[in-house]
Amino acid sequence: MATPQSDVERRKQISVRGIAEIDDVNEIKKTFNRHVHYTLVKDRNVATSRDYYFALAHTVRDHLVSRWIRTQQHYYNIDPKRVYYLSLEFYMGRSLSNTMINLGIQSSCDEALYQLGLDIEELEELEEDAGLGNGGLGRLAACFLDSMATLGMAAYGYGIRYEYGIFAQKIVNGEQQEEPDDWLRFGNPWEKARPEYMLPVNFYGNVIDTPEGKKWVNTQVIFALPYDNPIPGYKNNVVNTLRLWSAKSPVDFNLKFFNDGDYIQAVIDRNLAENISRVLYPNDNFFEGKELRLKQEYFMVAATLQDIIRRFKSAKFGTRASTRNSFEEFPDKVAIQLNDTHPSLAIPELMRLLVDVEGLSWDQAWDITTRTCAYTNHTVLPEALERWPVSLFQNILPRHLDIIYKINHIHLENVLKKWPGDLERMRAMSLVEEDGDKRINMANLSIVGSHAVNGVARIHSEIIKDDLFKNFYELSPEKFQNKTNGITPRRWLLLCNPGLSDLISEKIGEKWIVHLDELQKLKAYAKEPAFQRAVMKVKQENKLRLAQILEREYGVKVNPASMFDIHVKRIHEYKRQLLNVLHIITLYNRIKKNPSAKFAPRTVMIGGKAAPGYYTAKKIIKLINYVANVVNNDPIVGDKLKVIFLENYRVTLAEKIIPAADLSEQISTAGTEASGTGNMKFQLNGALTIGTLDGANVEMAEEMGRENIFIFGMTVEEVEALKQKGYNAYDYYNSNPELKQVVDQIQNGFFSPNNSDEFKDLADILLKYDRFYLLADYAAYIKKQEEVSTTYQDQSKWLEMAINNIATSGKFSSDRTIIEYGREIWGVEPSYEQLPDPSVPRELALKDN
Ligand SMILES: *Cc1c(COP(=O)(O)O)cnc(C)c1O
């Protein structure tokens, strides 16, 4: 539910966001009413709020259609190099508000709906999130699509249209419960099914030798049905496509049963085949070697590559219609970016298509494949690296296994050429792991099959060269690159924080929206009292709005004058939510010990989903809720400290929380968080960061200067040295009484009086099995938090730092990231050219020229 706005507030909002044109408003009202009538088949006596949401979505969608068609015609006409971003995840969130903003029709829609007596913010809340992602990796893909469209690149996202996205998290008695995310229940107004472009994908079967070479035969076929989703650029009339595949049984599926007479069973079994696109695997940074997941990965890749090759062949210029020579220019016309190894079957699949289907020689095909593909690594955690059992491959993708073996054979010859007799290195670099059950190492395959390999922040890219992929770096140093992640300023400032956006635009104009470096100009005002007050007012309003949401939706009251200390991201041991809990308990004990001491009030909010099978992460959620229950109900504590677990953290919730944050928690063990992007969203919205020198925090600190960020804890080198020396958590536990008390309370059931063993496992991890060195960073973290509290008391200092944070966040625009991918990996330049506005009749447009 949206808060009712006063007429004055509403007018003001509209005036800063551009004036609604009276003709546009009237046209939108007409179209909206037409959709209520013809699309929703309702009149205003029976239409529900959801009907009005759909009518508005269709109205906005209408504005996309001509731009979408014209953009695709334009790409066909100029035949530029196409960029294909392949990802098993696209964490898109909502589309309505983003589309209105990028098309520049938001104020007209606001006004039209107001004149119709409807609350547009209430309708926006009825849109389901497209939650086709787990966390940072999937959200990165979504930000990249926005940037590629805004930069006018001929880019396509390719992925899976999961019928169920990331589960909805419910907290019941302090524990996480998962509910299926039935996001398509009411229909999806943004997508367009394209059954005419359906493509077959093969599984199972066997490989035979023929005079024309190897053939994959006796396969089971599943069809891939594409759904196109529009990706509008920011006010440039570009609309790119995100094509998501849905699994569809062929009509003759299980015909054998039919012939046996069991027609009913044959029809029922059609659903089984369609399970491929049923549900997103809910793991973040964790490999689960399930057959269905391998099928999803191949399904996406096989359908996508057929589509890419079809589009390549059907280009307007050249004579590419299926002549072997024409494939020589494939890498000049096609760039394929692999978002982690999840789509890495693209490498053997492209080889199969070029060799078995198109009849190219192995060497030609390999040259084309490696020049086309590039691989982005997203993690160094060993448990996250994909290593598929050969037995699974043999069964599901026998031809691909052959191809991988041949790639490996040639690769290992090259390794031996460089390091004669170095069998250990050969073993370590093999695509096929021979120890234990044989497995295919998909990261090794991706490196060998790509011309570029990149990490996602400078420190991460160094670690993969020095450590994870050291051997491959020594073999092919020219492949290794860095591309520091970024976020789209359209969603993560303009959309989610209109107050701050307006304030910035009043001060420095609107160029920052597409040139985020412009924010540098705010540095000049960091010490200006009037600007500080204005920034504070916006933050206070955002905090108040969040407080209202928390009270309305969760029934919790928070003190909006307290510091909002926020830790939102997937729950994972490496992200160290437990370290945050150690701090909370420390604060609690200090208040209890000395209730009359001066204390800077805090509201600590932690949110995030645990993978359903991740026992420790689920325990951490339970501990947070149990600690919250004790802290929040202790009259001695009162208003000084509140702890809230934010249920069901997702893109939509991030958009509400981040603009209200004072403090951003980015406290992963140095060397474990590849980049992080949550960190960037907070910086852009004027929160200060407490963080380790990990991932992109390092570059954030460099951009803003160490005086504007709270950095604590071990560096990567210090973590490494501690590991070498041997980490003993008891050293810290025994020498720090405050820490000892906290761990003991977790251990002995202080927060779980009905079950003293409830959190023993967590205490055991902290003291005996901790891979992430929480106790080693505890003292430094507590000390830095004290500095945070002291600084927060000095409002002017805090605001100066906050403004410096905003002013130096320009580097972390995904526009910058995408320009670098374009220049240094894809061979594609941005085009800031505006496509013609299709609402202007062509003859008029011509006259204007
Ligand atoms: C940005 C984002 C993430 C990534 O957050 P990190 O702190 O970088 O792990 C995860 N989930 C959602 C919903 C996000 O918007």
Short mmCIF file of N, CA and C in Angstrom, two decimals, residues 464-580:
data_model
loop_
_atom_site.label_atom_id
_atom_site.label_comp_id
_atom_site.label_asym_id
_atom_site.label_seq_id
_atom_site.Cartn_x
_atom_site.Cartn_y
_atom_site.Cartn_z
N ILE A 464 42.58 -14.66 -8.93
CA ILE A 464 42.46 -15.78 -9.87
C ILE A 464 43.76 -15.99 -10.66
N LYS A 465 44.50 -14.92 -10.89
CA LYS A 465 45.80 -15.07 -11.57
C LYS A 465 46.86 -15.70 -10.65
N ASP A 466 46.86 -15.25 -9.38
CA ASP A 466 47.90 -15.70 -8.44
C ASP A 466 47.62 -17.06 -7.84
N ASP A 467 46.34 -17.44 -7.84
CA ASP A 467 45.98 -18.59 -7.02
C ASP A 467 45.08 -19.57 -7.78
N LEU A 468 43.79 -19.25 -7.89
CA LEU A 468 42.82 -20.21 -8.42
C LEU A 468 43.20 -20.73 -9.81
N PHE A 469 43.57 -19.82 -10.72
CA PHE A 469 43.90 -20.21 -12.11
C PHE A 469 45.36 -19.92 -12.44
N LYS A 470 46.26 -20.03 -11.45
CA LYS A 470 47.66 -19.67 -11.63
C LYS A 470 48.28 -20.37 -12.85
N ASN A 471 48.06 -21.67 -12.94
CA ASN A 471 48.64 -22.44 -14.05
C ASN A 471 48.16 -21.91 -15.40
N PHE A 472 46.88 -21.62 -15.46
CA PHE A 472 46.31 -21.15 -16.73
C PHE A 472 46.82 -19.75 -17.06
N TYR A 473 47.04 -18.95 -16.02
CA TYR A 473 47.60 -17.62 -16.24
C TYR A 473 49.01 -17.73 -16.81
N GLU A 474 49.78 -18.69 -16.28
CA GLU A 474 51.15 -18.87 -16.80
C GLU A 474 51.14 -19.41 -18.23
N LEU A 475 50.13 -20.20 -18.55
CA LEU A 475 50.01 -20.74 -19.92
C LEU A 475 49.55 -19.65 -20.90
N SER A 476 48.55 -18.87 -20.51
CA SER A 476 47.96 -17.86 -21.42
C SER A 476 47.70 -16.56 -20.68
N PRO A 477 48.77 -15.82 -20.32
CA PRO A 477 48.57 -14.58 -19.54
C PRO A 477 47.71 -13.56 -20.27
N GLU A 478 47.75 -13.57 -21.62
CA GLU A 478 47.03 -12.56 -22.40
C GLU A 478 45.51 -12.68 -22.27
N LYS A 479 45.02 -13.83 -21.80
CA LYS A 479 43.56 -14.00 -21.69
C LYS A 479 42.98 -13.28 -20.47
N PHE A 480 43.82 -13.06 -19.44
CA PHE A 480 43.27 -12.66 -18.13
C PHE A 480 43.06 -11.16 -18.02
N GLN A 481 41.88 -10.80 -17.58
CA GLN A 481 41.47 -9.40 -17.49
C GLN A 481 40.68 -9.15 -16.20
N ASN A 482 40.48 -7.88 -15.90
CA ASN A 482 39.55 -7.49 -14.83
C ASN A 482 38.43 -6.63 -15.40
N LYS A 483 37.24 -6.89 -14.91
CA LYS A 483 36.11 -6.00 -15.21
C LYS A 483 35.35 -5.79 -13.90
N THR A 484 35.68 -4.71 -13.22
CA THR A 484 35.01 -4.46 -11.94
C THR A 484 33.51 -4.25 -12.16
N ASN A 485 32.71 -4.96 -11.38
CA ASN A 485 31.25 -4.90 -11.49
C ASN A 485 30.72 -3.48 -11.33
N GLY A 486 29.48 -3.32 -11.72
CA GLY A 486 28.79 -2.04 -11.53
C GLY A 486 27.30 -2.30 -11.38
N ILE A 487 26.57 -1.24 -11.12
CA ILE A 487 25.11 -1.31 -10.95
C ILE A 487 24.48 -0.22 -11.82
N THR A 488 23.24 -0.42 -12.23
CA THR A 488 22.62 0.61 -13.06
C THR A 488 22.08 1.76 -12.19
N PRO A 489 22.52 2.98 -12.46
CA PRO A 489 22.04 4.13 -11.68
C PRO A 489 20.56 4.44 -11.94
N ARG A 490 20.01 3.87 -13.02
CA ARG A 490 18.58 4.11 -13.25
C ARG A 490 17.77 3.43 -12.15
N ARG A 491 17.92 2.11 -11.98
CA ARG A 491 17.14 1.45 -10.93
C ARG A 491 17.63 1.82 -9.53
N TRP A 492 18.97 1.89 -9.36
CA TRP A 492 19.52 1.95 -8.00
C TRP A 492 19.71 3.37 -7.48
N LEU A 493 19.25 4.36 -8.23
CA LEU A 493 19.15 5.71 -7.67
C LEU A 493 17.88 6.40 -8.20
N LEU A 494 17.80 6.57 -9.50
CA LEU A 494 16.67 7.31 -10.06
C LEU A 494 15.32 6.70 -9.67
N LEU A 495 15.21 5.38 -9.79
CA LEU A 495 13.94 4.71 -9.50
C LEU A 495 13.71 4.56 -8.00
N CYS A 496 14.74 4.10 -7.28
CA CYS A 496 14.50 3.72 -5.88
C CYS A 496 14.61 4.89 -4.93
N ASN A 497 15.23 5.98 -5.35
CA ASN A 497 15.44 7.11 -4.44
C ASN A 497 15.14 8.44 -5.14
N PRO A 498 13.84 8.67 -5.43
CA PRO A 498 13.48 9.89 -6.16
C PRO A 498 13.87 11.17 -5.41
N GLY A 499 13.80 11.13 -4.10
CA GLY A 499 14.17 12.32 -3.31
C GLY A 499 15.61 12.72 -3.54
N LEU A 500 16.51 11.76 -3.43
CA LEU A 500 17.93 12.05 -3.63
C LEU A 500 18.21 12.39 -5.10
N SER A 501 17.53 11.69 -6.01
CA SER A 501 17.72 11.96 -7.44
C SER A 501 17.38 13.41 -7.77
N ASP A 502 16.24 13.85 -7.24
CA ASP A 502 15.82 15.23 -7.50
C ASP A 502 16.80 16.23 -6.91
N LEU A 503 17.26 15.94 -5.70
CA LEU A 503 18.20 16.83 -5.04
C LEU A 503 19.49 16.95 -5.85
N ILE A 504 19.98 15.82 -6.32
CA ILE A 504 21.22 15.81 -7.13
C ILE A 504 21.00 16.58 -8.43
N SER A 505 19.86 16.30 -9.08
CA SER A 505 19.59 16.95 -10.37
C SER A 505 19.44 18.46 -10.23
N GLU A 506 18.85 18.89 -9.11
CA GLU A 506 18.74 20.33 -8.87
C GLU A 506 20.12 20.97 -8.78
N LYS A 507 21.06 20.21 -8.23
CA LYS A 507 22.39 20.75 -7.97
C LYS A 507 23.29 20.68 -9.21
N ILE A 508 23.29 19.56 -9.92
CA ILE A 508 24.27 19.36 -11.01
C ILE A 508 23.64 18.97 -12.33
N GLY A 509 22.32 19.05 -12.42
CA GLY A 509 21.66 18.67 -13.67
C GLY A 509 21.43 17.17 -13.75
N GLU A 510 20.95 16.70 -14.91
CA GLU A 510 20.51 15.30 -15.03
C GLU A 510 21.50 14.40 -15.77
N LYS A 511 22.65 14.97 -16.15
CA LYS A 511 23.60 14.15 -16.93
C LYS A 511 24.06 12.90 -16.19
N TRP A 512 24.09 12.98 -14.85
CA TRP A 512 24.58 11.84 -14.06
C TRP A 512 23.84 10.55 -14.37
N ILE A 513 22.60 10.66 -14.85
CA ILE A 513 21.79 9.46 -15.05
C ILE A 513 22.43 8.53 -16.08
N VAL A 514 23.11 9.11 -17.07
CA VAL A 514 23.82 8.28 -18.06
C VAL A 514 25.34 8.48 -18.02
N HIS A 515 25.80 9.42 -17.22
CA HIS A 515 27.25 9.63 -17.04
C HIS A 515 27.50 9.80 -15.55
N LEU A 516 27.58 8.69 -14.85
CA LEU A 516 27.55 8.75 -13.39
C LEU A 516 28.76 9.48 -12.80
N ASP A 517 29.85 9.58 -13.57
CA ASP A 517 31.02 10.32 -13.09
C ASP A 517 30.69 11.78 -12.77
N GLU A 518 29.62 12.29 -13.38
CA GLU A 518 29.18 13.66 -13.11
C GLU A 518 28.97 13.91 -11.61
N LEU A 519 28.70 12.83 -10.87
CA LEU A 519 28.45 12.99 -9.43
C LEU A 519 29.64 13.62 -8.72
N GLN A 520 30.83 13.53 -9.33
CA GLN A 520 32.03 14.20 -8.78
C GLN A 520 31.75 15.65 -8.41
N LYS A 521 30.88 16.26 -9.20
CA LYS A 521 30.58 17.69 -8.98
C LYS A 521 29.97 17.95 -7.61
N LEU A 522 29.45 16.90 -6.97
CA LEU A 522 28.85 17.09 -5.64
C LEU A 522 29.89 17.28 -4.56
N LYS A 523 31.14 16.87 -4.86
CA LYS A 523 32.21 16.99 -3.87
C LYS A 523 32.30 18.42 -3.33
N ALA A 524 32.11 19.37 -4.23
CA ALA A 524 32.23 20.78 -3.86
C ALA A 524 31.23 21.19 -2.77
N TYR A 525 30.15 20.41 -2.65
CA TYR A 525 29.11 20.78 -1.69
C TYR A 525 29.14 19.93 -0.41
N ALA A 526 30.17 19.08 -0.29
CA ALA A 526 30.18 18.12 0.83
C ALA A 526 30.16 18.82 2.18
N LYS A 527 30.78 19.98 2.27
CA LYS A 527 30.84 20.69 3.55
C LYS A 527 29.77 21.79 3.66
N GLU A 528 29.01 22.00 2.59
CA GLU A 528 28.03 23.09 2.60
C GLU A 528 26.83 22.75 3.49
N PRO A 529 26.60 23.52 4.56
CA PRO A 529 25.54 23.19 5.53
C PRO A 529 24.16 23.03 4.88
N ALA A 530 23.83 23.89 3.91
CA ALA A 530 22.49 23.81 3.30
C ALA A 530 22.33 22.49 2.54
N PHE A 531 23.39 22.10 1.80
CA PHE A 531 23.29 20.84 1.04
C PHE A 531 23.27 19.65 2.00
N GLN A 532 24.10 19.73 3.05
CA GLN A 532 24.08 18.67 4.06
C GLN A 532 22.67 18.50 4.64
N ARG A 533 22.05 19.62 4.97
CA ARG A 533 20.69 19.56 5.53
C ARG A 533 19.72 18.93 4.54
N ALA A 534 19.87 19.27 3.27
CA ALA A 534 18.97 18.73 2.24
C ALA A 534 19.16 17.21 2.10
N VAL A 535 20.44 16.78 2.13
CA VAL A 535 20.72 15.33 2.05
C VAL A 535 20.15 14.63 3.27
N MET A 536 20.33 15.25 4.43
CA MET A 536 19.82 14.66 5.67
C MET A 536 18.29 14.53 5.62
N LYS A 537 17.64 15.56 5.08
CA LYS A 537 16.17 15.54 5.02
C LYS A 537 15.68 14.38 4.14
N VAL A 538 16.35 14.20 2.99
CA VAL A 538 15.97 13.09 2.11
C VAL A 538 16.17 11.75 2.83
N LYS A 539 17.32 11.60 3.48
CA LYS A 539 17.60 10.34 4.19
C LYS A 539 16.55 10.11 5.28
N GLN A 540 16.22 11.17 6.00
CA GLN A 540 15.25 11.04 7.08
C GLN A 540 13.88 10.63 6.54
N GLU A 541 13.49 11.21 5.40
CA GLU A 541 12.21 10.83 4.78
C GLU A 541 12.24 9.36 4.35
N ASN A 542 13.36 8.94 3.78
CA ASN A 542 13.48 7.55 3.36
C ASN A 542 13.42 6.60 4.56
N LYS A 543 14.05 7.01 5.66
CA LYS A 543 14.02 6.18 6.86
C LYS A 543 12.61 6.09 7.43
N LEU A 544 11.91 7.21 7.40
CA LEU A 544 10.53 7.25 7.89
C LEU A 544 9.64 6.34 7.05
N ARG A 545 9.83 6.40 5.75
CA ARG A 545 9.03 5.57 4.84
C ARG A 545 9.30 4.09 5.12
N LEU A 546 10.58 3.74 5.31
CA LEU A 546 10.91 2.34 5.61
C LEU A 546 10.31 1.94 6.96
N ALA A 547 10.40 2.84 7.94
CA ALA A 547 9.83 2.55 9.26
C ALA A 547 8.34 2.26 9.15
N GLN A 548 7.65 3.03 8.30
CA GLN A 548 6.21 2.80 8.10
C GLN A 548 5.95 1.43 7.48
N ILE A 549 6.78 1.07 6.50
CA ILE A 549 6.63 -0.24 5.86
C ILE A 549 6.84 -1.35 6.89
N LEU A 550 7.89 -1.21 7.71
CA LEU A 550 8.19 -2.24 8.70
C LEU A 550 7.05 -2.38 9.70
N GLU A 551 6.48 -1.26 10.09
CA GLU A 551 5.38 -1.30 11.05
C GLU A 551 4.13 -1.92 10.43
N ARG A 552 3.84 -1.48 9.18
CA ARG A 552 2.63 -1.96 8.51
C ARG A 552 2.73 -3.46 8.18
N GLU A 553 3.88 -3.88 7.63
CA GLU A 553 3.97 -5.23 7.11
C GLU A 553 4.46 -6.25 8.12
N TYR A 554 5.26 -5.81 9.09
CA TYR A 554 5.78 -6.78 10.06
C TYR A 554 5.37 -6.44 11.50
N GLY A 555 4.67 -5.33 11.67
CA GLY A 555 4.24 -4.97 13.01
C GLY A 555 5.37 -4.61 13.96
N VAL A 556 6.53 -4.23 13.41
CA VAL A 556 7.63 -3.82 14.30
C VAL A 556 7.80 -2.31 14.27
N LYS A 557 8.01 -1.75 15.47
CA LYS A 557 8.21 -0.30 15.59
C LYS A 557 9.70 -0.03 15.68
N VAL A 558 10.19 0.88 14.86
CA VAL A 558 11.60 1.26 14.99
C VAL A 558 11.70 2.77 15.22
N ASN A 559 12.79 3.14 15.82
CA ASN A 559 13.05 4.54 16.10
C ASN A 559 13.76 5.17 14.90
N PRO A 560 13.08 6.02 14.15
CA PRO A 560 13.68 6.55 12.92
C PRO A 560 14.85 7.52 13.19
N ALA A 561 15.04 7.88 14.44
CA ALA A 561 16.19 8.71 14.78
C ALA A 561 17.44 7.86 15.02
N SER A 562 17.27 6.55 15.18
CA SER A 562 18.42 5.67 15.41
C SER A 562 19.18 5.45 14.11
N MET A 563 20.42 5.01 14.24
CA MET A 563 21.22 4.68 13.05
C MET A 563 20.67 3.40 12.43
N PHE A 564 20.37 3.44 11.12
CA PHE A 564 19.92 2.23 10.42
C PHE A 564 21.16 1.51 9.89
N ASP A 565 21.47 0.42 10.58
CA ASP A 565 22.69 -0.37 10.33
C ASP A 565 22.23 -1.62 9.56
N ILE A 566 22.56 -1.69 8.28
CA ILE A 566 21.88 -2.67 7.42
C ILE A 566 22.84 -3.67 6.76
N HIS A 567 22.47 -4.94 6.87
CA HIS A 567 23.27 -6.05 6.35
C HIS A 567 22.35 -6.95 5.54
N VAL A 568 22.24 -6.67 4.25
CA VAL A 568 21.34 -7.46 3.40
C VAL A 568 22.10 -8.07 2.23
N LYS A 569 21.96 -9.36 2.06
CA LYS A 569 22.61 -10.14 1.01
C LYS A 569 22.26 -11.60 1.30
N ARG A 570 22.57 -12.52 0.38
CA ARG A 570 22.34 -13.93 0.70
C ARG A 570 23.04 -14.29 2.01
N ILE A 571 22.40 -15.20 2.77
CA ILE A 571 23.03 -15.65 4.02
C ILE A 571 24.07 -16.72 3.67
N HIS A 572 25.31 -16.45 4.00
CA HIS A 572 26.40 -17.38 3.68
C HIS A 572 27.49 -17.20 4.73
N GLU A 573 28.14 -18.27 5.11
CA GLU A 573 29.18 -18.15 6.13
C GLU A 573 30.25 -17.15 5.73
N TYR A 574 30.61 -17.13 4.42
CA TYR A 574 31.71 -16.25 4.01
C TYR A 574 31.32 -14.76 4.11
N LYS A 575 30.03 -14.48 4.05
CA LYS A 575 29.56 -13.09 4.15
C LYS A 575 29.51 -12.63 5.61
N ARG A 576 29.63 -13.55 6.52
CA ARG A 576 29.84 -13.31 7.95
C ARG A 576 28.72 -12.53 8.64
N GLN A 577 27.47 -12.89 8.35
CA GLN A 577 26.37 -12.34 9.15
C GLN A 577 26.58 -12.67 10.64
N LEU A 578 27.24 -13.80 10.92
CA LEU A 578 27.50 -14.18 12.32
C LEU A 578 28.40 -13.18 13.03
N LEU A 579 29.32 -12.59 12.29
CA LEU A 579 30.20 -11.57 12.88
C LEU A 579 29.36 -10.36 13.30
N ASN A 580 28.39 -10.02 12.47
CA ASN A 580 27.45 -8.94 12.81
C ASN A 580 26.70 -9.30 14.10
#
